[in-house]
Coordinates of C-alpha atoms and ligand atoms in Angstrom, one line a residue:
X1 CA 38.9 -8.5 12.1
X2 CA 35.7 -8.6 10.0
X3 CA 32.6 -8.0 12.2
X4 CA 29.7 -10.3 11.6
X5 CA 26.4 -8.5 11.8
X6 CA 23.2 -10.4 12.7
X7 CA 21.2 -7.9 14.8
X8 CA 20.5 -4.3 14.1
X9 CA 18.8 -2.0 16.7
X10 CA 17.6 1.5 15.8
X11 CA 16.8 3.9 18.6
X12 CA 14.1 6.3 17.4
X13 CA 11.0 5.1 15.5
X14 CA 10.4 8.4 13.7
X15 CA 10.3 9.7 10.2
X16 CA 13.9 8.5 9.7
X17 CA 14.2 5.4 11.9
X18 CA 10.9 3.8 10.8
X19 CA 11.3 4.0 7.0
X20 CA 15.1 3.5 7.0
X21 CA 14.9 0.3 9.1
X22 CA 11.9 -1.0 7.1
X23 CA 13.9 -0.8 3.9
X24 CA 17.0 -2.4 5.5
X25 CA 14.8 -5.3 6.7
X26 CA 13.3 -5.6 3.3
X27 CA 16.6 -5.7 1.5
X28 CA 18.4 -7.8 4.0
X29 CA 16.1 -10.7 5.1
X30 CA 19.0 -12.4 6.9
X31 CA 19.3 -9.6 9.4
X32 CA 17.0 -9.0 12.4
X33 CA 16.0 -5.3 12.7
X34 CA 14.6 -4.0 15.9
X35 CA 13.3 -0.4 16.1
X36 CA 12.8 0.9 19.6
X37 CA 11.4 4.1 21.0
X38 CA 10.5 5.5 24.4
X39 CA 7.2 6.7 23.0
X40 CA 4.8 3.8 23.6
X41 CA 2.0 5.3 21.6
X42 CA 4.2 5.6 18.5
X43 CA 5.3 2.0 18.8
X44 CA 1.6 0.9 19.2
X45 CA 0.9 2.8 15.9
X46 CA 3.8 1.0 14.2
X47 CA 2.3 -2.3 15.3
X48 CA -1.2 -1.3 14.2
X49 CA -2.8 -4.1 12.2
X50 CA -4.5 -1.4 10.1
X51 CA -1.7 -0.4 7.8
X52 CA -3.5 2.9 7.0
X53 CA -2.8 3.9 10.6
X54 CA 0.9 3.7 10.8
X55 CA 2.3 6.9 12.5
X56 CA 3.9 8.1 9.3
X57 CA 2.4 8.3 5.8
X58 CA 4.9 7.7 3.1
X59 CA 4.1 6.2 -0.3
X60 CA 5.2 2.6 -0.4
X61 CA 5.9 2.3 3.3
X62 CA 2.9 0.3 4.4
X63 CA 3.6 -2.4 1.8
X64 CA 7.1 -2.9 3.1
X65 CA 5.9 -3.0 6.7
X66 CA 3.3 -5.5 5.7
X67 CA 6.0 -7.7 4.2
X68 CA 8.6 -7.5 6.9
X69 CA 6.9 -6.7 10.2
X70 CA 7.0 -9.8 12.5
X71 CA 9.4 -11.5 10.1
X72 CA 12.7 -9.6 10.6
X73 CA 11.4 -6.1 11.4
X74 CA 10.1 -5.5 15.0
X75 CA 8.9 -2.4 16.7
X76 CA 9.0 -2.3 20.5
X77 CA 9.8 -0.3 23.7
X78 CA 12.3 -3.0 24.9
X79 CA 15.2 -0.6 24.6
X80 CA 17.6 -2.3 27.1
X81 CA 17.1 -5.8 25.7
X82 CA 17.5 -4.8 22.0
X83 CA 20.6 -2.8 22.7
X84 CA 22.1 -5.8 24.5
X85 CA 21.4 -8.0 21.5
X86 CA 22.6 -5.6 18.8
X87 CA 25.8 -5.8 16.8
X88 CA 25.1 -2.4 15.3
X89 CA 23.0 0.4 16.8
X90 CA 21.6 3.3 14.8
X91 CA 20.9 6.5 16.8
X92 CA 18.0 8.0 15.0
X93 CA 16.5 10.3 17.5
X94 CA 15.3 13.9 17.2
X95 CA 17.9 16.8 17.3
X96 CA 15.8 20.0 17.4
X97 CA 17.1 23.5 17.9
X98 CA 17.8 24.3 21.5
X99 CA 15.2 26.6 23.1
X100 CA 17.1 27.4 26.3
X101 CA 20.6 28.0 27.5
X102 CA 23.9 28.4 25.6
X103 CA 23.2 28.5 21.8
X104 CA 19.4 28.7 22.3
X105 CA 17.6 29.4 18.9
X106 CA 20.5 28.0 16.9
X107 CA 22.5 25.1 18.3
X108 CA 21.1 21.6 18.2
X109 CA 19.7 20.1 21.4
X110 CA 21.7 16.9 21.9
X111 CA 20.0 15.7 25.0
X112 CA 18.2 12.9 23.3
X113 CA 21.4 11.8 21.5
X114 CA 23.3 11.9 24.8
X115 CA 20.6 9.9 26.5
X116 CA 21.0 7.2 23.8
X117 CA 24.7 7.1 24.2
X118 CA 24.3 6.6 27.9
X119 CA 21.8 3.8 27.4
X120 CA 24.2 2.1 24.8
X121 CA 27.1 2.5 27.2
X122 CA 25.1 0.8 30.0
X123 CA 23.6 -2.1 28.2
X124 CA 25.7 -3.0 25.2
X125 CA 27.7 -6.3 25.3
X126 CA 30.6 -7.4 23.1
X127 CA 31.6 -5.2 20.2
X128 CA 29.0 -2.7 19.1
X129 CA 29.1 -0.4 16.2
X130 CA 27.3 2.8 17.1
X131 CA 26.0 4.8 14.1
X132 CA 25.0 8.4 14.1
X133 CA 21.9 8.4 11.8
X134 CA 20.5 11.6 13.3
X135 CA 21.8 14.9 11.8
X136 CA 24.4 16.2 14.2
X137 CA 26.8 19.1 14.7
X138 CA 30.3 18.5 13.6
X139 CA 32.3 16.7 16.3
X140 CA 29.3 15.1 18.0
X141 CA 30.9 11.7 17.5
X142 CA 33.5 12.9 20.0
X143 CA 30.8 13.4 22.6
X144 CA 29.3 9.9 22.0
X145 CA 32.8 8.4 22.0
X146 CA 33.7 9.9 25.4
X147 CA 30.4 8.7 26.9
X148 CA 31.0 5.2 25.6
X149 CA 34.6 5.3 26.7
X150 CA 33.7 6.3 30.2
X151 CA 31.6 3.2 30.5
X152 CA 34.6 1.0 29.6
X153 CA 36.3 1.6 32.9
X154 CA 33.1 0.7 34.8
X155 CA 32.7 -2.4 32.7
X156 CA 36.2 -3.5 33.4
X157 CA 35.4 -3.3 37.2
X158 CA 32.3 -5.3 36.6
X159 CA 34.1 -7.8 34.4
X160 CA 31.8 -7.0 31.5
X161 CA 33.4 -6.9 28.2
X162 CA 32.2 -4.3 25.7
X163 CA 34.0 -2.3 23.0
X164 CA 32.6 0.4 20.6
X165 CA 33.2 2.1 17.3
X166 CA 31.4 5.3 16.3
X167 CA 30.5 5.9 12.7
X168 CA 28.6 8.8 11.0
X169 CA 26.0 7.7 8.5
X170 CA 23.7 10.6 7.8
X171 CA 20.4 10.1 6.1
X172 CA 19.5 12.1 3.0
X173 CA 15.9 10.9 2.4
X174 CA 13.2 13.4 1.7
X175 CA 9.7 13.0 3.2
X176 CA 7.1 12.0 0.6
X177 CA 9.7 10.1 -1.4
X178 CA 11.5 8.4 1.5
X179 CA 11.1 4.8 0.2
X180 CA 12.2 5.8 -3.3
X181 CA 15.2 7.7 -1.9
X182 CA 16.1 4.8 0.4
X183 CA 15.7 2.1 -2.3
X184 CA 17.8 4.1 -4.8
X185 CA 19.9 6.7 -3.0
X186 CA 22.2 9.1 -4.8
X187 CA 24.9 8.1 -2.3
X188 CA 25.4 6.5 1.1
X189 CA 27.9 8.4 3.2
X190 CA 29.9 6.6 5.9
X191 CA 32.3 8.5 8.1
X192 CA 34.6 6.7 10.5
X193 CA 38.1 5.6 11.4
X194 CA 37.9 1.9 11.9
X195 CA 37.9 0.2 8.5
X196 CA 36.4 -3.0 9.8
X197 CA 33.4 -1.2 11.2
X198 CA 33.1 0.9 8.1
X199 CA 33.1 -2.3 6.0
X200 CA 30.5 -4.0 8.2
X201 CA 28.1 -1.1 7.7
X202 CA 28.9 -0.8 4.1
X203 CA 28.2 -4.5 3.6
X204 CA 24.6 -3.9 4.8
X205 CA 24.1 -1.2 2.1
X206 CA 25.8 -3.3 -0.6
X207 CA 22.8 -5.6 -0.5
X208 CA 21.1 -3.1 -2.8
X209 CA 23.3 -0.1 -3.3
X210 CA 26.1 -0.2 -5.8
X211 CA 29.6 0.0 -4.3
X212 CA 30.5 3.2 -6.2
X213 CA 27.7 5.1 -4.5
X214 CA 29.0 4.3 -1.0
X215 CA 31.3 7.2 -0.1
X216 CA 33.7 6.8 2.8
X217 CA 35.1 9.8 4.6
X218 CA 36.4 10.8 8.0
X219 CA 33.7 11.4 10.7
X220 CA 33.9 15.1 10.7
X221 CA 33.5 15.4 6.9
X222 CA 30.5 13.2 7.0
X223 CA 28.8 15.2 9.8
X224 CA 29.6 18.5 8.0
X225 CA 28.5 17.2 4.6
X226 CA 25.0 16.4 5.9
X227 CA 24.5 19.9 7.3
X228 CA 26.0 21.5 4.2
X229 CA 23.8 19.4 1.9
X230 CA 20.6 20.7 3.6
X231 CA 22.0 24.2 3.7
X232 CA 22.7 24.2 -0.1
X233 CA 19.2 22.8 -0.9
X234 CA 17.5 25.4 1.3
X235 CA 19.7 28.1 -0.2
X236 CA 18.4 27.3 -3.7
X237 CA 14.8 27.6 -2.5
X238 CA 15.5 31.0 -0.8
X239 CA 17.3 32.1 -4.0
X240 CA 14.4 31.3 -6.2
X241 CA 11.8 32.7 -3.8
X242 CA 13.7 36.0 -3.6
X243 CA 13.5 36.1 -7.4
X244 CA 9.7 35.3 -7.3
X245 CA 9.2 38.6 -5.5
X246 CA 11.2 40.4 -8.2
X247 CA 9.2 38.7 -10.9
X248 CA 5.9 40.0 -9.4
X249 CA 7.3 43.6 -9.5
X250 CA 8.7 43.4 -13.0
X251 CA 6.3 41.3 -15.1
X252 CA 8.7 38.4 -15.4
X253 CA 7.3 34.9 -14.7
X254 CA 9.2 32.8 -12.1
X255 CA 8.3 29.5 -13.9
X256 CA 10.0 30.8 -17.1
X257 CA 12.9 32.1 -15.1
X258 CA 13.3 28.8 -13.3
X259 CA 13.2 26.9 -16.5
X260 CA 15.7 29.2 -18.2
X261 CA 18.3 29.0 -15.4
X262 CA 17.7 25.3 -14.6
X263 CA 18.6 24.4 -18.2
X264 CA 22.1 25.4 -17.5
X265 CA 23.7 22.1 -16.7
X266 CA 26.0 23.8 -14.1
X267 CA 22.9 24.9 -12.2
X268 CA 20.5 22.0 -12.8
X269 CA 16.7 22.1 -12.6
X270 CA 16.0 20.6 -9.2
X271 CA 15.0 22.6 -6.2
X272 CA 14.1 25.7 -8.2
X273 CA 10.4 25.6 -7.6
X274 CA 9.2 28.7 -6.0
X275 CA 6.7 28.1 -3.2
X276 CA 5.5 29.5 0.1
X277 CA 8.9 29.0 1.7
X278 CA 10.7 25.9 2.8
X279 CA 9.3 23.9 5.8
X280 CA 10.1 20.6 7.3
X281 CA 11.8 19.7 10.5
X282 CA 15.4 20.0 9.2
X283 CA 16.3 22.8 6.8
X284 CA 15.9 25.6 9.3
X285 CA 17.3 23.7 12.2
X286 CA 20.3 22.4 10.2
X287 CA 21.2 25.9 8.8
X288 CA 20.9 27.5 12.2
X289 CA 23.2 24.8 13.5
X290 CA 25.7 25.7 10.8
X291 CA 25.3 29.3 11.8
X292 CA 26.0 28.4 15.4
X293 CA 29.1 26.4 14.5
X294 CA 30.4 29.2 12.3
X295 CA 30.0 31.7 15.1
X296 CA 31.5 29.3 17.6
X297 CA 34.6 28.9 15.5
X298 CA 34.9 32.6 15.0
X299 CA 33.6 32.9 11.5
X300 CA 30.9 35.6 11.6
X301 CA 30.9 36.2 7.9
X302 CA 30.2 32.6 7.2
X303 CA 27.5 32.6 9.9
X304 CA 25.8 35.7 8.4
X305 CA 25.9 34.3 4.9
X306 CA 23.9 31.2 5.9
X307 CA 21.6 33.0 8.4
X308 CA 20.4 35.0 5.4
X309 CA 18.9 31.9 3.9
X310 CA 16.6 31.5 6.9
X311 CA 15.8 35.2 7.2
X312 CA 14.8 35.3 3.5
X313 CA 12.5 32.3 4.1
X314 CA 10.8 33.9 7.1
X315 CA 10.3 37.2 5.2
X316 CA 8.9 35.3 2.2
X317 CA 6.3 33.4 4.3
X318 CA 5.0 36.7 5.8
X319 CA 5.2 38.4 2.4
X320 CA 2.5 35.9 1.2
X321 CA 0.1 36.5 4.0
X322 CA 0.6 40.3 3.7
X323 CA -0.2 40.3 0.0
X324 CA -3.4 38.2 0.6
X325 CA -4.6 40.8 3.1
X326 CA -3.7 43.6 0.7
X327 CA -5.7 42.1 -2.2
X328 CA -8.7 41.5 0.0
X329 CA -9.1 45.3 0.4
X330 CA -6.6 45.6 3.2
X331 CA -8.6 43.6 5.7
X332 CA -9.5 40.0 6.3
X333 CA -11.3 40.6 9.5
X334 CA -14.4 38.4 9.6
X335 CA -13.7 37.1 6.1
X336 CA -13.5 33.4 5.5
X337 CA -10.5 32.0 3.8
X338 CA -10.1 28.5 2.5
X339 CA -6.6 27.0 3.0
X340 CA -5.7 24.1 0.7
X341 CA -2.8 22.2 2.2
X342 CA -1.3 22.1 5.7
X343 CA 1.6 19.6 5.4
X344 CA 5.0 21.1 4.6
X345 CA 5.0 19.4 1.2
X346 CA 2.8 16.9 -0.7
X347 CA 2.8 13.2 0.1
X348 CA 3.5 13.5 3.8
X349 CA 1.4 14.0 6.9
X350 CA 4.3 16.0 8.5
X351 CA 3.5 19.6 9.4
X352 CA 6.8 20.5 11.2
X353 CA 7.8 24.0 10.3
X354 CA 5.2 24.0 7.5
X355 CA 4.8 27.4 5.9
X356 CA 1.1 26.9 6.3
X357 CA 1.5 27.4 10.0
X358 CA 3.2 30.8 9.7
X359 CA 0.8 32.0 7.0
X360 CA -2.3 30.7 8.8
X361 CA -1.2 32.4 12.1
X362 CA -0.7 35.7 10.3
X363 CA -4.2 35.5 8.8
X364 CA -5.8 34.5 12.1
X365 CA -4.0 37.4 13.7
X366 CA -5.6 39.7 11.1
X367 CA -9.0 38.3 12.2
X368 CA -9.8 35.9 9.3
X369 CA -11.8 32.7 9.8
X370 CA -9.9 29.8 8.2
X371 CA -11.4 26.7 6.6
X372 CA -8.6 24.2 6.3
X373 CA -8.3 21.1 4.1
X374 CA -5.4 18.6 3.9
X375 CA -5.7 15.0 2.6
X376 CA -3.4 13.5 5.2
X377 CA -2.8 15.8 8.1
X378 CA -4.8 15.0 11.3
X379 CA -6.8 17.9 12.5
X380 CA -5.5 17.3 16.0
X381 CA -2.1 18.1 14.7
X382 CA -3.4 21.4 13.2
X383 CA -4.9 22.2 16.6
X384 CA -1.5 21.9 18.2
X385 CA 0.3 23.8 15.4
X386 CA -2.2 26.8 15.5
X387 CA -2.5 26.9 19.3
X388 CA -0.6 30.1 19.8
X389 CA -0.9 29.7 23.6
X390 CA 1.3 26.7 23.3
X391 CA 3.7 28.0 20.6
X392 CA 4.9 31.4 21.8
X393 CA 4.2 34.5 23.7
X394 CA 4.3 37.3 21.1
X395 CA 0.5 37.5 21.0
X396 CA -1.7 39.3 23.5
X397 CA -4.2 37.1 25.4
X398 CA -7.1 38.7 23.4
X399 CA -5.4 37.7 20.1
X400 CA -4.8 34.2 21.4
X401 CA -8.4 33.5 22.2
X402 CA -9.6 34.9 18.9
X403 CA -7.1 32.9 17.0
X404 CA -7.8 29.6 18.7
X405 CA -11.4 29.7 17.7
X406 CA -10.7 31.0 14.2
X407 CA -10.6 27.9 12.1
X408 CA -12.4 24.7 11.1
X409 CA -11.2 21.6 9.3
X410 CA -12.9 20.1 6.2
X411 CA -12.1 16.8 4.5
X412 CA -14.1 17.8 1.4
X413 CA -12.4 20.5 -0.8
X414 CA -15.7 21.8 -2.2
X415 CA -17.3 22.2 1.3
X416 CA -14.1 23.8 2.5
X417 CA -14.3 26.5 -0.2
X418 CA -18.0 27.2 0.3
X419 CA -18.9 30.8 1.2
X420 CA -15.2 32.0 1.4
X421 CA -13.7 35.2 0.1
X422 CA -10.5 33.5 -1.0
X423 CA -8.8 30.1 -1.6
X424 CA -5.1 29.8 -0.9
X425 CA -3.1 26.9 -2.2
X426 CA -0.2 26.2 0.2
X427 CA 0.7 22.5 -0.5
X428 CA 1.1 20.9 -3.9
X429 CA -1.2 17.9 -3.3
X430 CA -2.1 16.2 -6.6
X431 CA -5.9 16.6 -5.9
X432 CA -5.6 20.4 -5.9
X433 CA -4.4 20.3 -9.5
X434 CA -7.8 18.9 -10.8
X435 CA -10.3 21.1 -8.9
X436 CA -13.5 22.0 -10.6
X437 CA -13.2 25.8 -10.3
X438 CA -16.6 26.3 -12.0
X439 CA -18.2 24.6 -9.1
X440 CA -16.1 26.4 -6.5
X441 CA -16.6 29.8 -8.0
X442 CA -20.4 29.4 -7.7
X443 CA -20.2 28.9 -3.9
X444 CA -17.6 31.7 -3.1
X445 CA -18.5 35.2 -1.9
X446 CA -17.7 37.8 -4.6
X447 CA -15.4 39.4 -5.4
X448 CA -13.4 36.3 -4.8
X449 CA -9.7 35.5 -5.0
X450 CA -7.6 32.4 -5.6
X451 CA -4.0 32.6 -4.4
X452 CA -1.7 29.9 -5.8
X453 CA 1.5 29.9 -3.7
X454 CA 2.6 26.6 -5.3
X455 CA 2.2 27.5 -8.9
X456 CA 0.2 24.3 -9.6
X457 CA -3.1 25.7 -10.9
X458 CA -4.2 26.4 -14.5
X459 CA -4.6 30.1 -14.4
X460 CA -6.9 30.2 -17.5
X461 CA -9.3 27.6 -16.0
X462 CA -9.5 29.6 -12.7
X463 CA -9.8 33.0 -14.3
X464 CA -12.4 31.9 -16.8
X465 CA -14.9 31.2 -14.0
X466 CA -14.7 34.9 -13.0
X467 CA -12.4 34.5 -10.0
X468 CA -9.5 36.8 -9.5
X469 CA -6.3 34.9 -9.7
X470 CA -2.8 35.5 -8.2
X471 CA 0.1 33.2 -8.7
X472 CA 3.4 33.3 -6.9
X473 CA 6.1 34.8 -9.0
X474 CA 3.7 36.1 -11.6
X475 CA 1.2 38.3 -9.7
X476 CA -2.4 38.9 -10.5
X477 CA -4.2 38.4 -13.8
Ligands
LIG1 P1 11.2 12.1 14.9 O1 11.0 13.1 16.0 O2 10.2 11.8 13.9 O3 11.7 10.7 15.6 C1 12.6 10.7 16.7 C2 12.1 9.6 17.6 O4 13.1 9.3 18.6 C3 10.9 9.9 18.4 O5 9.8 8.9 18.2 C4 11.3 9.9 19.9 O6 10.3 9.4 20.8 C5 12.5 9.0 19.8 N1 13.5 9.1 21.0 C6 14.0 10.3 21.4 N2 14.9 10.0 22.4 C7 14.9 8.7 22.6 C8 15.6 7.8 23.5 N3 16.5 8.2 24.4 N4 15.3 6.4 23.4 C9 14.4 6.0 22.5 N5 13.7 6.8 21.6 C10 14.0 8.1 21.7 O7 12.6 12.6 14.2 P2 13.0 12.3 12.7 O8 12.3 13.2 11.7 O9 13.0 10.8 12.4 O10 14.5 12.8 12.7 C11 15.5 12.1 13.4 C12 16.9 12.6 13.0 O11 17.1 12.4 11.6 C13 17.0 14.1 13.2 O12 18.4 14.4 13.6 C14 16.8 14.7 11.8 O13 17.5 15.9 11.7 C15 17.4 13.6 10.9 N6 16.8 13.6 9.6 C16 15.4 13.7 9.4 C17 14.9 13.6 8.1 C18 13.4 13.7 7.9 O14 13.0 13.7 6.7 N7 12.6 13.8 8.9 C19 15.8 13.3 7.1 C20 17.1 13.1 7.3 C21 17.6 13.3 8.6
LIG2 C1 15.2 17.6 3.0 C2 16.2 17.2 2.1 O1 15.7 17.2 0.7 C3 16.7 15.7 2.4 O2 17.8 15.4 1.5 C4 17.1 15.6 3.8 O3 17.5 14.3 4.1 C5 16.0 16.1 4.7 O4 15.6 17.5 4.4 C6 16.4 16.2 6.2 O5 17.6 16.2 6.5 O6 15.5 16.2 6.9 P1 12.5 17.2 3.3 O7 12.6 18.4 4.2 O8 11.9 16.0 3.7 O9 14.0 16.8 2.8 O10 11.8 17.6 1.9 P2 12.3 18.5 0.7 O11 11.8 17.9 -0.6 O12 13.7 18.9 0.7 O13 11.4 19.9 0.9 C7 11.7 20.8 1.9 C8 10.9 22.0 1.8 O14 11.3 22.8 0.6 C9 9.4 21.8 1.5 O15 8.6 22.7 2.2 C10 9.2 21.9 0.0 O16 7.9 22.3 -0.3 C11 10.2 23.0 -0.2 N1 10.7 23.0 -1.7 C12 11.4 22.0 -2.2 C13 10.4 24.2 -2.4 O17 9.8 25.1 -2.0 N2 10.9 24.2 -3.7 C14 11.6 23.1 -4.3 O18 12.0 23.2 -5.5 C15 11.9 22.0 -3.4

């Protein structure tokens, strides 16, 4: 039987749920798309008349929201009602690493996914296709399935008719290019058993994605392919970052090495840019999840292999803060350092797992005063990220109080760099590529350093102003 889809509900109005549903609403004007969330503040922000104040910054997103919101795209907290009306429900909630209990530090915490499954089981009516959009450990569909099945007996008693199918449809968008990725994906992956449900979901994507890009697999392959895809991408970054350290020792230049190896069509040029280490909410969490699964299934060699990618990334982030301290005569105590970039990559306001957090914390711990600039990140978010009281307990109380007072936020780059001993570029924002170093140099305390951890500055332009210059994967000039 072919399922007719009129109403879509997405549970979770975050970085995935918001943009993904906005694009579906844009491409499928005949469908009604409801995005629901338990977080009232987030929904208020999605409904903000001022499109500059949506909860997420993504190039191209506000234009789509402007076109579709109130037409066939709606954001609300009416979870029960929207589940009841839906023919298809996307679960797009957070799946962070567990902090407590079995698998703590590695396994994904599925409590939010489980809560969604229970809500769907309770409220859905008729046939509902439940789609895993969140990134989940292999075999999570089984958990969702059994929660939904357990509701069937109850429904029979109550004479309520409901049936379910569970599909896996992981999301591959990258932040900063989410709209472009959603409009023109490399592939759409659908894992499932019931061909009618798979076709119904596939028909939605066919409104703008060509048929040969829609890959259909079994559920477990789809779940595992998502984790593996992120693990492969992160592995490339750890690989190139490991070589950047070797370049600095040997006189090779990481940009030249990247270009040379990326020209091999078997390797390809993407994801070979050395930087301060990968951040973002997913790479680390998804690899650790893969590590946990491998350990669980008795494959310690596989687990160790992938864990190495995360270990290298942690080492690399601390390597950068250490070499900054080393060049500033072995101490940054009471020195001012300008940090350019706090988001985990350019074109997003997201700071989750940003390398800037680890590097700033190291420098604060060493006693530096940080002057921080970012074009999109809210300073309140930085307060949360750098609040070591709130993050972990490895610091003494004395260190905590120093660190919490040790930074200020500046919207203006030139004011941010005034009177500092060093400028450190940590995010590749476009505006940092065109800085007037002549002007900055005049206002810095000498001898002054510029550390380019993103390899985006013109070394000649910086050095010609008398500043000492260090670039990742090349070293000092
Ligand atoms: P997010 O934290 O930005 O958003 C998740 C939202 O779900 C939050 O607003 C939260 O309030 C809401 N939520 C949680 N439980 C709920 C419930 N029971 N009912 C209603 N709402 C609930 O997370 P995100 O970045 O959008 O990631 C979501 C999933 O997508 C994760 O599994 C992640 O791994 C995956 N993913 C993320 C990206 C990305 O770029 N961020 C890309 C691909 C896949
Ligand atoms: C990543 C994947 O690229 C997406 O396909 C996936 O859907 C998503 O994770 C997810 O599952 O959450 P995202 O984290 O948004 O997307 O951004 P990326 O462009 O992958 O960047 C991740 C980190 O790697 C950033 O800190 C970035 O600066 C760094 N990076 C990326 C490098 O250091 N060098 C590169 O060459 C590329």
